[in-house]
Short mmCIF file of C-alpha atoms in Angstrom, two decimals:
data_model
loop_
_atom_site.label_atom_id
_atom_site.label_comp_id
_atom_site.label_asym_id
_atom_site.label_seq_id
_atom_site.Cartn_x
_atom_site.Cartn_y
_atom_site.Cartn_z
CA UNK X 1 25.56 -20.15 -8.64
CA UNK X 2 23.17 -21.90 -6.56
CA UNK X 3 22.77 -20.80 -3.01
CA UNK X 4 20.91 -21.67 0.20
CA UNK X 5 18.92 -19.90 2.75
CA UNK X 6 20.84 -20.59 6.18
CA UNK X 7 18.47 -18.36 8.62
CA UNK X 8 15.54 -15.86 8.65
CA UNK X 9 14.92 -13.07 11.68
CA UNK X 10 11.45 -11.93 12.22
CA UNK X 11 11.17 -8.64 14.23
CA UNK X 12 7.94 -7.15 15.45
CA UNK X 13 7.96 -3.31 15.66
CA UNK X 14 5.76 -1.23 16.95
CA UNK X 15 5.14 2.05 14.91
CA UNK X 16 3.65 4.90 17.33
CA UNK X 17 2.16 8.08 15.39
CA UNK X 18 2.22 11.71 16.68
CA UNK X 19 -2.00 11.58 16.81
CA UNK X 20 -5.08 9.80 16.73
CA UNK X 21 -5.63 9.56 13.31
CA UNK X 22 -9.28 9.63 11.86
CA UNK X 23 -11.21 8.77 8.81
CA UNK X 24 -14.89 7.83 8.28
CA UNK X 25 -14.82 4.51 9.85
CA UNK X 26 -13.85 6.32 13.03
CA UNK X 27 -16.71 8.94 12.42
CA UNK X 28 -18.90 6.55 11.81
CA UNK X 29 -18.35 4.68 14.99
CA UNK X 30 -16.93 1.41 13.37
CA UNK X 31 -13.44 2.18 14.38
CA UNK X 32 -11.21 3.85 16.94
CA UNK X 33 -8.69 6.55 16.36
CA UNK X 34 -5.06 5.27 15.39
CA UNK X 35 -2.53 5.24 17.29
CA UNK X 36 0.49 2.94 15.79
CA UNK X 37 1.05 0.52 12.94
CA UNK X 38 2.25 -2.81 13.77
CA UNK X 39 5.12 -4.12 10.86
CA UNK X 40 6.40 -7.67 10.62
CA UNK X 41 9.96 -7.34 9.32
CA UNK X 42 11.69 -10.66 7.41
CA UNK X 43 15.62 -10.08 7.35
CA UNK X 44 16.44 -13.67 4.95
CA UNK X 45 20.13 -14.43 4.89
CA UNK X 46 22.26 -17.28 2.26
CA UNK X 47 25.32 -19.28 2.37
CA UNK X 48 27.23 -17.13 -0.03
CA UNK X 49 26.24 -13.73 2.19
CA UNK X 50 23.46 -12.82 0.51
CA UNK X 51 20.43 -10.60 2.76
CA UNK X 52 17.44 -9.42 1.60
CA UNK X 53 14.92 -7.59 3.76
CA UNK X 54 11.04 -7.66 3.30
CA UNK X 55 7.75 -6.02 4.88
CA UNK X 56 4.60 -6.52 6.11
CA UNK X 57 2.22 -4.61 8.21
CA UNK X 58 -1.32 -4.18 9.94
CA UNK X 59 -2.90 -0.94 11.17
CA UNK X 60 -4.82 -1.30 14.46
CA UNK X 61 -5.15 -5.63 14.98
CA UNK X 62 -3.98 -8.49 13.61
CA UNK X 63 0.13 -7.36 13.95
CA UNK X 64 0.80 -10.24 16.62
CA UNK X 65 -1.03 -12.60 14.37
CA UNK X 66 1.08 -11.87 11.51
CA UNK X 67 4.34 -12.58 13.50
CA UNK X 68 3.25 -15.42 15.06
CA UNK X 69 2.21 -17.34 11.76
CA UNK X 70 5.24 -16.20 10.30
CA UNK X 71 7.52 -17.80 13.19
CA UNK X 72 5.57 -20.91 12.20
CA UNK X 73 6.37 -21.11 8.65
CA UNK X 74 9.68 -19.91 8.85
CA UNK X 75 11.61 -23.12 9.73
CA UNK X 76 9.78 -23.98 5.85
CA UNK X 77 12.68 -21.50 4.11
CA UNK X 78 16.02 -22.84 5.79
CA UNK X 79 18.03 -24.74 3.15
CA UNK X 80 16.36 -23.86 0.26
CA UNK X 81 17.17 -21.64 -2.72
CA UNK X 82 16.26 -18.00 -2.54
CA UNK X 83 16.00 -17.84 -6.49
CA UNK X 84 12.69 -20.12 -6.20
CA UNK X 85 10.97 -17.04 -4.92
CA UNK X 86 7.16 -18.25 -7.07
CA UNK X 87 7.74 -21.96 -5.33
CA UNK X 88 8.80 -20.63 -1.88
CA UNK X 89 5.23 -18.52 -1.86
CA UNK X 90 3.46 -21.52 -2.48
CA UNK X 91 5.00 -24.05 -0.13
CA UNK X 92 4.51 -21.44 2.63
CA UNK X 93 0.62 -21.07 1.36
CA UNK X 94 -0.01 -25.15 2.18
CA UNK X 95 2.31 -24.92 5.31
CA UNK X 96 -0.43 -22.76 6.69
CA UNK X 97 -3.62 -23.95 4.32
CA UNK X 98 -5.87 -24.28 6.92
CA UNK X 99 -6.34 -20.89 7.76
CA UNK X 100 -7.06 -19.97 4.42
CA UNK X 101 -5.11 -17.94 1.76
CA UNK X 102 -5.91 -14.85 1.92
CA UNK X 103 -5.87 -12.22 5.33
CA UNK X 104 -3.46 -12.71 8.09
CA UNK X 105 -1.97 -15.46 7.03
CA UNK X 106 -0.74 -14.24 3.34
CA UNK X 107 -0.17 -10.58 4.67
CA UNK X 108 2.22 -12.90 7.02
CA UNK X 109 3.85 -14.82 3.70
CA UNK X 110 4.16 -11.21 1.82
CA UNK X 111 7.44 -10.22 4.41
CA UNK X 112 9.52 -13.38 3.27
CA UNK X 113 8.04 -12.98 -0.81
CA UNK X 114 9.19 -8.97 -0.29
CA UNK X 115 12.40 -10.07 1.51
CA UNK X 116 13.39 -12.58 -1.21
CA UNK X 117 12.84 -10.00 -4.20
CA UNK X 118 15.08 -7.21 -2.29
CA UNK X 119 17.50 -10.06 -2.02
CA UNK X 120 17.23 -11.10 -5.87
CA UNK X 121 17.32 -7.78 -6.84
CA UNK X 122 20.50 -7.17 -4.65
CA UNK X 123 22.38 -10.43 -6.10
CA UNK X 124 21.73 -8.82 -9.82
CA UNK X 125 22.85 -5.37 -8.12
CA UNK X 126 20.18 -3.44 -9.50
CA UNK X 127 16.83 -1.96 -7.72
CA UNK X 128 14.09 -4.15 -7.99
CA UNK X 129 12.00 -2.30 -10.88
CA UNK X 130 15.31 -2.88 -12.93
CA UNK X 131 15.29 -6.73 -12.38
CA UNK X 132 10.79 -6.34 -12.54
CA UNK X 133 11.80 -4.28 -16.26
CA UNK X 134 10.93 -1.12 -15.27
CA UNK X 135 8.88 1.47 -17.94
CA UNK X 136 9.74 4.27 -16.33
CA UNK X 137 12.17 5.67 -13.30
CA UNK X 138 10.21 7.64 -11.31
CA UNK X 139 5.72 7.68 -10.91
CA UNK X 140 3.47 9.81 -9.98
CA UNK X 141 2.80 10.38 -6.95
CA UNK X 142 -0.14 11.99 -4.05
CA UNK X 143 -0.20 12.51 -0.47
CA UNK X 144 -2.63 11.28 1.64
CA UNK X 145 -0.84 11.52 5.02
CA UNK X 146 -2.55 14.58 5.20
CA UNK X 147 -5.95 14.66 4.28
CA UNK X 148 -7.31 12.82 7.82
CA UNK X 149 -10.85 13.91 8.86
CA UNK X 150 -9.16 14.23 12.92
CA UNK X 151 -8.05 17.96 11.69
CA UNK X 152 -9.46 20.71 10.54
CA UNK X 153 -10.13 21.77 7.13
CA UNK X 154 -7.63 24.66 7.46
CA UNK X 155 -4.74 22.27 8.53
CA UNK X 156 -5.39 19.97 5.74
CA UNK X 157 -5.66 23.20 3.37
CA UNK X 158 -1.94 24.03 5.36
CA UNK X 159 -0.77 20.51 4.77
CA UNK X 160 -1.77 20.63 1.27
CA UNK X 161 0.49 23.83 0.78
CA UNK X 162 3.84 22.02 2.51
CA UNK X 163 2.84 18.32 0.60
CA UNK X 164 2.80 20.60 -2.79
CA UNK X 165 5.81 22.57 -2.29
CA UNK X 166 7.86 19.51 -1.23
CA UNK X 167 7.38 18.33 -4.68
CA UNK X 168 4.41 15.83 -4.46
CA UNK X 169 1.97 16.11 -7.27
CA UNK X 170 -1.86 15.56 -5.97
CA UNK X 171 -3.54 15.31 -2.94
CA UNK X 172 -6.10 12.99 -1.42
CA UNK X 173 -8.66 13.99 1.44
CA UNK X 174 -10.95 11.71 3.46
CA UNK X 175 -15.01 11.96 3.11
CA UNK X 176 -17.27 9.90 4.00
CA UNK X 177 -18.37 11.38 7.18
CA UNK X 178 -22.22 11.34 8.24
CA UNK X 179 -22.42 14.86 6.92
CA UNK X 180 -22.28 15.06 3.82
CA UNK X 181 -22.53 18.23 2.83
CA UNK X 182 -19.52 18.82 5.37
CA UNK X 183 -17.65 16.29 3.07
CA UNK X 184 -18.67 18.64 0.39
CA UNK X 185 -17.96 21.65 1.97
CA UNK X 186 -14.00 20.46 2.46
CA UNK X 187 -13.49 19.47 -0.88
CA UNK X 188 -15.18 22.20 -2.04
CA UNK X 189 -12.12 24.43 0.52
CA UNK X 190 -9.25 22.58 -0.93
CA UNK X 191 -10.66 22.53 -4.50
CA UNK X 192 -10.51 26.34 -4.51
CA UNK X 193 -6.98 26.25 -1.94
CA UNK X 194 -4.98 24.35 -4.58
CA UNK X 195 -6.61 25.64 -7.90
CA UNK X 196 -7.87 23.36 -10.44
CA UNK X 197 -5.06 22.34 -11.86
CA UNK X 198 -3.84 20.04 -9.03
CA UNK X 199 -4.98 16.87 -9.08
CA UNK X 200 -6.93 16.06 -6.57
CA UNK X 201 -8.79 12.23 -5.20
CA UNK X 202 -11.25 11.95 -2.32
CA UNK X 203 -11.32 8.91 -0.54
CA UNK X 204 -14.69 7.80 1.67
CA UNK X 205 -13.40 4.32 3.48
CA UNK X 206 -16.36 2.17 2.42
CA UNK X 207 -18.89 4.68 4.61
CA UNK X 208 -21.82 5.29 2.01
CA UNK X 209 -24.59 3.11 1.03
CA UNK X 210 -25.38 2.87 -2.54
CA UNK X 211 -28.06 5.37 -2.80
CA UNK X 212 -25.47 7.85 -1.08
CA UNK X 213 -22.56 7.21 -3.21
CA UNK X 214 -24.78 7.64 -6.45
CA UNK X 215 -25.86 11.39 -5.02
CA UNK X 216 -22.81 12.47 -3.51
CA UNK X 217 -20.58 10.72 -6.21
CA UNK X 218 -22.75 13.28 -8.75
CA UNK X 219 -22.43 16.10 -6.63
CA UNK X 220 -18.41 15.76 -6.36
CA UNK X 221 -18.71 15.58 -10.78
CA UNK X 222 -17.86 19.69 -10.42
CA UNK X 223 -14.25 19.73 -9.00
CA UNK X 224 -13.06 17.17 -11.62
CA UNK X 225 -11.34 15.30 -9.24
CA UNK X 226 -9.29 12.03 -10.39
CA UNK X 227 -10.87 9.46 -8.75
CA UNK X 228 -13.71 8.13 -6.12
CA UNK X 229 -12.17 5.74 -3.65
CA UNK X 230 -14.05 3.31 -1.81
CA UNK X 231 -17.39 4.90 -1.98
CA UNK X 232 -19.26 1.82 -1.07
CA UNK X 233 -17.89 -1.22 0.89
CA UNK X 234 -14.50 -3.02 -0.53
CA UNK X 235 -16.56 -6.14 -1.57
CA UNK X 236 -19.37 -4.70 -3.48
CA UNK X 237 -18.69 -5.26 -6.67
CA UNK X 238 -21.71 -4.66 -8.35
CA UNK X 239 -22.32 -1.66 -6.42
CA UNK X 240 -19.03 -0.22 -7.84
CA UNK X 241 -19.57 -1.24 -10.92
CA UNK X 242 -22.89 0.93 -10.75
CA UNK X 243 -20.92 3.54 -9.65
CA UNK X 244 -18.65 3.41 -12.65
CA UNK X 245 -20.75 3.45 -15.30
CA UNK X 246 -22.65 6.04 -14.43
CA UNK X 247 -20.39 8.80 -12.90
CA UNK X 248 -17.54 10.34 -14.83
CA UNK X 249 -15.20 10.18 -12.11
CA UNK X 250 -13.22 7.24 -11.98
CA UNK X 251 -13.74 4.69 -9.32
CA UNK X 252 -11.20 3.64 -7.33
CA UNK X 253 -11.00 0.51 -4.89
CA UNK X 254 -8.76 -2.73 -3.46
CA UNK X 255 -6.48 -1.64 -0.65
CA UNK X 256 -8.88 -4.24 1.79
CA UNK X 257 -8.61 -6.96 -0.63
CA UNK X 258 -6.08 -9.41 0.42
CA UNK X 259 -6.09 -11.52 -2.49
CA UNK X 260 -5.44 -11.82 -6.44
CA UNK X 261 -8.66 -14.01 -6.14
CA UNK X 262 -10.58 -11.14 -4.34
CA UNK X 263 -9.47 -8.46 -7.01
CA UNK X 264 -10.35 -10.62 -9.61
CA UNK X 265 -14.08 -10.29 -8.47
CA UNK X 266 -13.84 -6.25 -8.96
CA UNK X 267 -12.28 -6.65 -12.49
CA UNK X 268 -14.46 -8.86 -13.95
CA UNK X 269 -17.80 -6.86 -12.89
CA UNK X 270 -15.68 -3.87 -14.67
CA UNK X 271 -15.89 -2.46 -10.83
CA UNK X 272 -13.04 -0.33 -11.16
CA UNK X 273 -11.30 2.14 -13.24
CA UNK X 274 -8.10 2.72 -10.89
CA UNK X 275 -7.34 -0.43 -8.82
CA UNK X 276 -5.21 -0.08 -5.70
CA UNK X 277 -3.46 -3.38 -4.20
CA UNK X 278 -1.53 -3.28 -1.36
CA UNK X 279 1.16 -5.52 -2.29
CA UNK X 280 1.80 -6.62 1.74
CA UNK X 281 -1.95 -7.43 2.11
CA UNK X 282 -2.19 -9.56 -1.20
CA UNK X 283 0.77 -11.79 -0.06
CA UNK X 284 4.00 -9.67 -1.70
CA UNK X 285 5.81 -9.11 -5.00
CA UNK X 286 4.40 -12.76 -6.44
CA UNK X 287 1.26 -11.81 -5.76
CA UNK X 288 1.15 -8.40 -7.11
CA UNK X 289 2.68 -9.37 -10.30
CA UNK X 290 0.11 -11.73 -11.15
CA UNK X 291 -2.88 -9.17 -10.53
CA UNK X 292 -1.24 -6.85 -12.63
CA UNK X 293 -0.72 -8.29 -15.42
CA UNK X 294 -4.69 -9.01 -15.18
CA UNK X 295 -4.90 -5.40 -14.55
CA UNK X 296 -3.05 -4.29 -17.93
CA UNK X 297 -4.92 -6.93 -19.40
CA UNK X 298 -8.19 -4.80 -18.62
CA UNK X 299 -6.44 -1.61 -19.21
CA UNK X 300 -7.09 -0.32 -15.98
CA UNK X 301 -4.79 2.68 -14.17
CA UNK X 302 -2.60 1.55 -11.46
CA UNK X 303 -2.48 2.86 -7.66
CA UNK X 304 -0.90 0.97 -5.50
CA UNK X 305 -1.83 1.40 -1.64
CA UNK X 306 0.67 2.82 1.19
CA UNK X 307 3.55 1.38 1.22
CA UNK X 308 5.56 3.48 -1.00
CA UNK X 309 8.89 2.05 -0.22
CA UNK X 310 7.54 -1.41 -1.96
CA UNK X 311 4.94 0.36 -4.45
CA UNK X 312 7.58 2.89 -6.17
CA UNK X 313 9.46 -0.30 -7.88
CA UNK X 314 6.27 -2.11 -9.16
CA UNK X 315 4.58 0.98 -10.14
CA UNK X 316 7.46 1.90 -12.64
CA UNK X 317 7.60 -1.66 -13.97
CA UNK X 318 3.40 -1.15 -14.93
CA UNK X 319 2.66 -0.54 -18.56
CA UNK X 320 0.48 2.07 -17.89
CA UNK X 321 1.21 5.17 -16.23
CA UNK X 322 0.37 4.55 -12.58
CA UNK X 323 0.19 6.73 -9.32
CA UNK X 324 2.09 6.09 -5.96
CA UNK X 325 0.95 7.02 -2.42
CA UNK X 326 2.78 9.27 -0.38
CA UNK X 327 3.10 8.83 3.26
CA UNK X 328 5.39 10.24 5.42
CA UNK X 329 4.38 7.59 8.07
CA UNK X 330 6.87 5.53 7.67
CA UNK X 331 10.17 7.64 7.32
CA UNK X 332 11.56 6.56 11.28
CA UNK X 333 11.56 3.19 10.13
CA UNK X 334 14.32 4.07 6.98
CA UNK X 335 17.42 6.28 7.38
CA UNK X 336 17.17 6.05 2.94
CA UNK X 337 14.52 8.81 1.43
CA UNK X 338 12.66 8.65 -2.13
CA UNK X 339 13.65 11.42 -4.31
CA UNK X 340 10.17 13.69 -4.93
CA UNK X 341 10.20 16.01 -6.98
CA UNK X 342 7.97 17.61 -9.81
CA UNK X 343 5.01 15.95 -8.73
CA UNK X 344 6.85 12.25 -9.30
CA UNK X 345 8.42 9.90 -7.06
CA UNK X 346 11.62 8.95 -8.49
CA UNK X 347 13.31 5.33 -8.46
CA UNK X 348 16.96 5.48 -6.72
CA UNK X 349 20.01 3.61 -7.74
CA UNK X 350 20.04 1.18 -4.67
CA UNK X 351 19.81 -2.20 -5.45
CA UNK X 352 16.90 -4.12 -4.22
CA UNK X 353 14.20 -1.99 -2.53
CA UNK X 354 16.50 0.42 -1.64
CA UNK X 355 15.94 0.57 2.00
CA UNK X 356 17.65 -0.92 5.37
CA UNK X 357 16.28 -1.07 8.88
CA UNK X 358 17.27 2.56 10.62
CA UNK X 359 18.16 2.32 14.67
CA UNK X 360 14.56 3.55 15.07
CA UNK X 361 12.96 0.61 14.11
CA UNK X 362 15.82 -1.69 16.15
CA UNK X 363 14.32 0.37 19.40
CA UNK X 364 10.44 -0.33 18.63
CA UNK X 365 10.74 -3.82 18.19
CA UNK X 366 8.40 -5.87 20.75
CA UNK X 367 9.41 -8.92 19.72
CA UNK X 368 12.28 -11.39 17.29
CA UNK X 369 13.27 -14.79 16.80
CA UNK X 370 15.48 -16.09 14.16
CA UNK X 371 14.97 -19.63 12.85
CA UNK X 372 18.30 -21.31 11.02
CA UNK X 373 21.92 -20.12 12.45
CA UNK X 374 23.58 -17.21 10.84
CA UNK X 375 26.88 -16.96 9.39
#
């Protein structure tokens, strides 16, 4: 039955977090601590009652920018059918071609594209890795909410105890700090906390230089962790191509990239063995699928960045058996929960994403506008 978008609310909201949190950029001096995340919510509504709900999101700037070229394209989507989700991303790409397509601008387009295939999903009533064809129902899955370098390698040895026993599977800490043997000397501490048989990832924000990430890459061969991330910065592709062929650890990258164009570049210098798109930053679900299926094409592993509400669902519809990133960051903004258990994230029966807005997020919005009237 064909059916028509009649309006689209855009909310702004505003996520605060309990600390300052840290990693190497902030070490470094390229960054401050972080405080909030900013989310741009797209709440898409039909004539026959349909609603789907979709997310986007930017730590530190660039939130503001995302709403305000969303409230620009938005008018674009009234009237037309929800089902065209592949033709939809593209008219909203040349409404706003002039300030590119990739960055603000597509992390802007990824709410509606997210919104559209929660509403899809919803019309088929089944969750969205059901309608993708899922390979699995639930993913493995790691924390990395609480690896940060702001606290102390006995808190993130105490996190690592709680994240474990709550039924995650692996955990990821932050290097990359201008010490590197202190980077060493953590792993080394939650290496020996969590035994060997816990997988384990280290993650250095883009902080080394080549000549670093070669010798410190080496060093961290010993605690057979399961991937490298970011070692050198997000667009060096030859760099981490380097990197890959000569370590045994796997090298993981692509959470900055904010394009299928831009991940592209790290697959065909073989850059990568584990890529991780964010699915919000590459311009949503559309995108996503396309750069995976170049991904399985490669046989590469899967790892989706943050986001694990979105992530879960395109994860279990890979081929190959991916990971998920846990953070609790963003439970205040869902009253639903993922079921985690034995080291997997597992999919729920919900149709569509599986998530509404909780009274939470209603309270943190800063700003909304709906374009088209409402039923």
């Amino acid at each position: 039955m064909l059916d028509r978008i009649t309006s689209v609310t855009l909310s702004s909201v505003t996520l605060p977090l309990g600390a300052g949190i840290s990693d190497a950029k902030v070490l470094t001096g390229r960054q401050r601590p972080m405080t909030e995340v900013a989310f741009l919510f797209a709440e898409i509504t039909t004539e026959a009652g349909h609603e789907g709900v979709g997310f986007s999101y930017s730590k530190r700037a660039g939130g503001p920018a995302q709403f305000a070229h969303a409230r620009e394209v938005a008018p674009d989507l009234i009237g037309e059918d929800p089902s065209d989700i592949g033709r939809l991303w593209t008219k909203l790409v040349w409404a706003g071609a002039s300030v590119g397509r990739s960055g603000a601008a597509t992390q802007a387009l990824a709410a509606f594209d997210v919104a559209l295939w929660d509403l899809k999903a919803k019309r088929a009533g089944l969750p969205l890795a059901k309608l993708l064809g899922a390979h699995r129902d639930s993913v493995r899955c790691y924390n990395t909410s609480g690896g940060f370098l702001h606290e102390s390698v006995e808190q993130v040895r105490d996190n690592a105890t709680r994240t474990l026993e709550s039924g995650v599977g692996g955990i990821k800490i932050k290097v990359g700090q201008p010490d590197h043997a202190e980077d060493l000397r953590r792993v080394r501490a939650v290496r020996e906390h969590i035994g060997d048989a816990v997988p384990l990832m280290v993650d250095a924000n883009q902080q080394w230089d080549r000549p670093t990430a070669m010798r410190v890459g080496r060093a961290l061969e010993e605690f057979g962790l399961v991937w490298i991330e970011e070692p050198l910065d997000a667009y060096d592709a030859e760099g981490h191509a380097a990197l890959a062929g000569a370590l045994d650890t796997a090298i993981a990258s692509g959470e900055m990239l904010t394009s299928v164009a831009e991940h592209a570049e790290l697959i065909r210098h073989g850059a990568v063995d584990v890529l991780q798109p964010d699915a919000p930053r590459i311009g949503g679900i559309t995108q996503f699928l396309k750069l995976a299926a170049l991904a399985e094409h490669r046989h590469l592993q899967l790892a989706p960045h943050f986001a694990m509400e979105i992530h879960v669902h395109l994860a279990a519809a890979y081929p190959l058996e991916p990971w998920v990133e846990h953070f609790d960051w963003l439970y205040p903004l869902f009253p639903e929960r993922l079921e985690i258990r034995d080291g997997r994230m597992h999919l729920s029966d919900r149709p569509g994403l599986g998530v509404t807005l909780s009274e939470q997020a209603r309270e943190w919005t800063v700003a909304r506008e709906t374009v088209g009237t409402s039923r």
